[in-house]
PDB file of C-alpha atoms in Angstrom:
ATOM      1  CA  MET A   1       0.912   2.229 -30.394  1.00 93.00           C
ATOM      2  CA  LEU A   2       1.407   3.932 -27.077  1.00 96.00           C
ATOM      3  CA  PHE A   3       0.140   2.218 -23.939  1.00 96.00           C
ATOM      4  CA  VAL A   4      -0.086   4.123 -20.653  1.00 97.00           C
ATOM      5  CA  GLN A   5      -0.696   2.811 -17.133  1.00 97.00           C
ATOM      6  CA  ASP A   6      -1.096   5.081 -14.090  1.00 98.00           C
ATOM      7  CA  ILE A   7      -0.388   3.297 -10.825  1.00 98.00           C
ATOM      8  CA  THR A   8      -0.959   4.630  -7.334  1.00 97.00           C
ATOM      9  CA  THR A   9       0.823   2.709  -4.606  1.00 98.00           C
ATOM     10  CA  GLY A  10      -0.357   3.133  -1.032  1.00 97.00           C
ATOM     11  CA  ALA A  11       1.811   4.170   1.881  1.00 97.00           C
ATOM     12  CA  ALA A  12       4.048   1.546   3.485  1.00 97.00           C
ATOM     13  CA  VAL A  13       3.732  -1.112   0.780  1.00 96.00           C
ATOM     14  CA  SER A  14       6.532  -3.581   1.434  1.00 96.00           C
ATOM     15  CA  ARG A  15       9.099  -4.761  -1.099  1.00 95.00           C
ATOM     16  CA  LEU A  16       8.216  -8.285   0.057  1.00 96.00           C
ATOM     17  CA  ALA A  17       4.544  -7.816  -0.937  1.00 97.00           C
ATOM     18  CA  PRO A  18       4.560  -5.259  -3.755  1.00 97.00           C
ATOM     19  CA  THR A  19       1.515  -3.950  -5.572  1.00 97.00           C
ATOM     20  CA  ARG A  20       0.957  -5.829  -8.842  1.00 97.00           C
ATOM     21  CA  THR A  21      -0.566  -4.158 -11.894  1.00 97.00           C
ATOM     22  CA  ASP A  22      -0.964  -5.899 -15.245  1.00 97.00           C
ATOM     23  CA  MET A  23      -0.647  -4.018 -18.540  1.00 96.00           C
ATOM     24  CA  ILE A  24      -2.005  -5.963 -21.518  1.00 95.00           C
ATOM     25  CA  VAL A  25      -0.256  -5.133 -24.794  1.00 94.00           C
ATOM     26  CA  PRO A  26      -0.468  -6.609 -28.309  1.00 94.00           C
ATOM     27  CA  GLY A  27       2.184  -8.549 -30.174  1.00 94.00           C
ATOM     28  CA  GLY A  28       4.945  -6.575 -31.840  1.00 94.00           C
ATOM     29  CA  VAL A  29       8.161  -4.961 -30.678  1.00 94.00           C
ATOM     30  CA  VAL A  30       8.542  -2.766 -27.600  1.00 94.00           C
ATOM     31  CA  VAL A  31      10.605   0.114 -28.997  1.00 95.00           C
ATOM     32  CA  TRP A  32      10.355   2.730 -26.247  1.00 95.00           C
ATOM     33  CA  VAL A  33       9.672   2.737 -22.507  1.00 94.00           C
ATOM     34  CA  SER A  34       9.143   5.550 -20.026  1.00 96.00           C
ATOM     35  CA  VAL A  35       8.510   5.513 -16.294  1.00 97.00           C
ATOM     36  CA  TRP A  36       7.470   8.896 -14.926  1.00 97.00           C
ATOM     37  CA  PHE A  37       7.854   9.614 -11.212  1.00 97.00           C
ATOM     38  CA  PRO A  38       5.955  12.839 -10.428  1.00 96.00           C
ATOM     39  CA  PRO A  39       7.475  15.203  -7.840  1.00 96.00           C
ATOM     40  CA  GLY A  40       6.930  14.203  -4.236  1.00 95.00           C
ATOM     41  CA  SER A  41       7.963  10.580  -3.794  1.00 94.00           C
ATOM     42  CA  GLN A  42      11.601  11.521  -3.095  1.00 95.00           C
ATOM     43  CA  GLY A  43      12.752   8.142  -4.354  1.00 95.00           C
ATOM     44  CA  THR A  44      10.607   6.158  -1.921  1.00 97.00           C
ATOM     45  CA  LEU A  45       8.404   4.654  -4.649  1.00 98.00           C
ATOM     46  CA  LYS A  46      10.081   1.842  -6.586  1.00 97.00           C
ATOM     47  CA  CYS A  47       8.976  -0.080  -9.660  1.00 97.00           C
ATOM     48  CA  ARG A  48      10.001  -2.867 -11.989  1.00 96.00           C
ATOM     49  CA  VAL A  49       8.355  -4.576 -14.946  1.00 95.00           C
ATOM     50  CA  VAL A  50       8.460  -8.269 -15.787  1.00 93.00           C
ATOM     51  CA  MET A  51       7.146 -10.349 -18.673  1.00 90.00           C
ATOM     52  CA  GLY A  52       6.398 -13.845 -17.469  1.00 86.00           C
ATOM     53  CA  ASP A  53       9.274 -14.608 -15.110  1.00 86.00           C
ATOM     54  CA  THR A  54      11.749 -12.372 -16.941  1.00 87.00           C
ATOM     55  CA  PRO A  55      12.588  -8.924 -15.569  1.00 91.00           C
ATOM     56  CA  ILE A  56      12.652  -6.448 -18.433  1.00 89.00           C
ATOM     57  CA  PHE A  57      12.775  -2.968 -16.847  1.00 90.00           C
ATOM     58  CA  PRO A  58      15.325  -2.972 -15.264  1.00 93.00           C
ATOM     59  CA  ARG A  59      16.850  -6.145 -16.679  1.00 90.00           C
ATOM     60  CA  ASN A  60      18.884  -7.314 -13.710  1.00 89.00           C
ATOM     61  CA  ALA A  61      16.816  -9.288 -11.227  1.00 83.00           C
ATOM     62  CA  GLY A  62      16.149  -7.751  -7.839  1.00 87.00           C
ATOM     63  CA  THR A  63      16.674  -4.142  -8.948  1.00 93.00           C
ATOM     64  CA  TRP A  64      14.060  -1.401  -9.040  1.00 96.00           C
ATOM     65  CA  LEU A  65      13.623   1.982 -10.715  1.00 97.00           C
ATOM     66  CA  SER A  66      12.982   5.057  -8.578  1.00 97.00           C
ATOM     67  CA  GLY A  67      12.934   8.808  -9.015  1.00 96.00           C
ATOM     68  CA  ASP A  68      11.384  12.099  -7.995  1.00 97.00           C
ATOM     69  CA  GLY A  69      10.019  14.568 -10.515  1.00 96.00           C
ATOM     70  CA  GLN A  70      11.666  12.797 -13.398  1.00 96.00           C
ATOM     71  CA  SER A  71      10.966  10.536 -16.327  1.00 96.00           C
ATOM     72  CA  ILE A  72      13.272   7.593 -16.902  1.00 96.00           C
ATOM     73  CA  GLU A  73      13.017   6.622 -20.551  1.00 95.00           C
ATOM     74  CA  TRP A  74      14.931   4.652 -23.107  1.00 93.00           C
ATOM     75  CA  ASN A  75      14.712   2.924 -26.484  1.00 94.00           C
ATOM     76  CA  GLU A  76      14.206  -0.833 -26.468  1.00 92.00           C
ATOM     77  CA  TYR A  77      13.824  -3.751 -28.839  1.00 93.00           C
ATOM     78  CA  ILE A  78      11.837  -6.494 -27.126  1.00 92.00           C
ATOM     79  CA  LYS A  79       9.710  -8.799 -29.279  1.00 92.00           C
ATOM     80  CA  THR A  80       6.348  -9.809 -27.876  1.00 91.00           C
ATOM     81  CA  GLU A  81       4.273 -12.758 -29.048  1.00 90.00           C
ATOM     82  CA  ALA A  82       1.289 -12.366 -31.355  1.00 88.00           C
ATOM     83  CA  GLY A  83      -1.909 -11.750 -29.423  1.00 87.00           C
ATOM     84  CA  ALA A  84      -2.243 -10.337 -25.927  1.00 88.00           C
ATOM     85  CA  ASN A  85       0.872 -10.067 -23.748  1.00 91.00           C
ATOM     86  CA  ARG A  86       1.014  -9.315 -20.063  1.00 94.00           C
ATOM     87  CA  LEU A  87       3.560  -6.870 -18.694  1.00 95.00           C
ATOM     88  CA  THR A  88       3.433  -7.039 -14.910  1.00 96.00           C
ATOM     89  CA  ILE A  89       4.392  -3.864 -13.079  1.00 97.00           C
ATOM     90  CA  PHE A  90       5.438  -4.287  -9.457  1.00 97.00           C
ATOM     91  CA  THR A  91       5.630  -1.258  -7.160  1.00 98.00           C
ATOM     92  CA  TYR A  92       6.375  -0.713  -3.512  1.00 98.00           C
ATOM     93  CA  ASN A  93       6.510   2.398  -1.368  1.00 98.00           C
ATOM     94  CA  ASP A  94       8.890   3.041   1.540  1.00 97.00           C
ATOM     95  CA  ASP A  95       6.994   6.227   2.444  1.00 96.00           C
ATOM     96  CA  THR A  96       4.953   5.393   5.561  1.00 96.00           C
ATOM     97  CA  SER A  97       2.682   8.457   5.289  1.00 97.00           C
ATOM     98  CA  PHE A  98       1.711   9.053   1.664  1.00 97.00           C
ATOM     99  CA  SER A  99       0.611   7.191  -1.455  1.00 97.00           C
ATOM    100  CA  HIS A 100       2.538   7.928  -4.642  1.00 97.00           C
ATOM    101  CA  LEU A 101       1.816   7.714  -8.360  1.00 97.00           C
ATOM    102  CA  ILE A 102       3.904   6.556 -11.310  1.00 97.00           C
ATOM    103  CA  GLN A 103       3.040   6.415 -14.971  1.00 98.00           C
ATOM    104  CA  VAL A 104       4.439   3.631 -17.155  1.00 97.00           C
ATOM    105  CA  ARG A 105       4.412   4.250 -20.917  1.00 97.00           C
ATOM    106  CA  VAL A 106       5.274   1.639 -23.521  1.00 96.00           C
ATOM    107  CA  ASN A 107       5.391   2.113 -27.293  1.00 96.00           C
ATOM    108  CA  ILE A 108       4.894  -1.033 -29.374  1.00 96.00           C
ATOM    109  CA  LEU A 109       5.266  -1.235 -33.150  1.00 95.00           C
ATOM    110  CA  PRO A 110       4.679  -4.061 -35.617  1.00 92.00           C
ATOM    111  CA  GLU A 111       7.965  -5.865 -36.292  1.00 88.00           C
ATOM    112  CA  TRP A 112       8.075  -4.757 -39.940  1.00 86.00           C
ATOM    113  CA  LEU A 113       7.943  -1.132 -38.810  1.00 88.00           C
ATOM    114  CA  ALA A 114      10.290  -1.527 -35.833  1.00 87.00           C
ATOM    115  CA  ASP A 115      12.990  -2.997 -38.099  1.00 82.00           C
ATOM    116  CA  PRO A 116      12.194  -2.225 -41.757  1.00 73.00           C
ATOM    117  CA  ARG A 117      15.543  -3.694 -42.857  1.00 72.00           C
ATOM    118  CA  LYS A 118      13.998  -7.148 -42.399  1.00 70.00           C
ATOM    119  CA  GLN A 119      11.674  -6.391 -45.315  1.00 68.00           C
ATOM    120  CA  PHE A 120      14.640  -6.090 -47.670  1.00 69.00           C
ATOM    121  CA  ARG A 121      16.764  -9.049 -46.590  1.00 67.00           C
ATOM    122  CA  GLY A 122      17.267 -11.410 -49.467  1.00 66.00           C
ATOM    123  CA  ILE A 123      16.146  -8.904 -52.075  1.00 69.00           C
ATOM    124  CA  ASP A 124      19.696  -8.497 -53.372  1.00 68.00           C
ATOM    125  CA  SER A 125      20.001 -12.197 -54.286  1.00 71.00           C
ATOM    126  CA  SER A 126      16.510 -12.205 -55.830  1.00 74.00           C
ATOM    127  CA  LEU A 127      17.353  -9.133 -57.889  1.00 71.00           C
ATOM    128  CA  SER A 128      20.635 -10.712 -58.998  1.00 77.00           C
ATOM    129  CA  LYS A 129      18.792 -13.853 -60.164  1.00 80.00           C
ATOM    130  CA  LEU A 130      16.232 -11.750 -62.040  1.00 78.00           C
ATOM    131  CA  LEU A 131      18.946  -9.758 -63.821  1.00 79.00           C
ATOM    132  CA  LYS A 132      20.669 -12.991 -64.877  1.00 85.00           C
ATOM    133  CA  MET A 133      17.366 -14.405 -66.171  1.00 84.00           C
ATOM    134  CA  ILE A 134      16.744 -11.409 -68.418  1.00 87.00           C
ATOM    135  CA  GLY A 135      20.378 -11.324 -69.553  1.00 81.00           C
ATOM    136  CA  VAL A 136      21.383  -8.027 -67.995  1.00 78.00           C
ATOM    137  CA  ALA A 137      23.912  -9.409 -65.492  1.00 64.00           C
TER     138      ALA A 137
END
């Protein structure tokens, strides 16, 4: 399931008082993330995403993503709780004249689909027991 959030951040929004936008996503596994910075911000628009108190994009606290005419994207594996989850996107803008837009995209899959190997764990021992019961092994 792909979730998309467009965020426009006004001119001269301080890092000390960033714009806050909540993205509500279901339980599952975040498997892919993209942050698109359209042309024009020249790196003045910054963003980061947290879940609760934990920074998740980028992971190290106090750092921010920025760009200009580029999409920063990567594969992830972050489990979210069942039910609604809040990803909080913080943005600020060093440009004192213009507002700028970013688009945050998050793909979330059910855990069984994100890691299908989990469906087969333990099957080898169960199969071995079955073969012994029927006298094949």
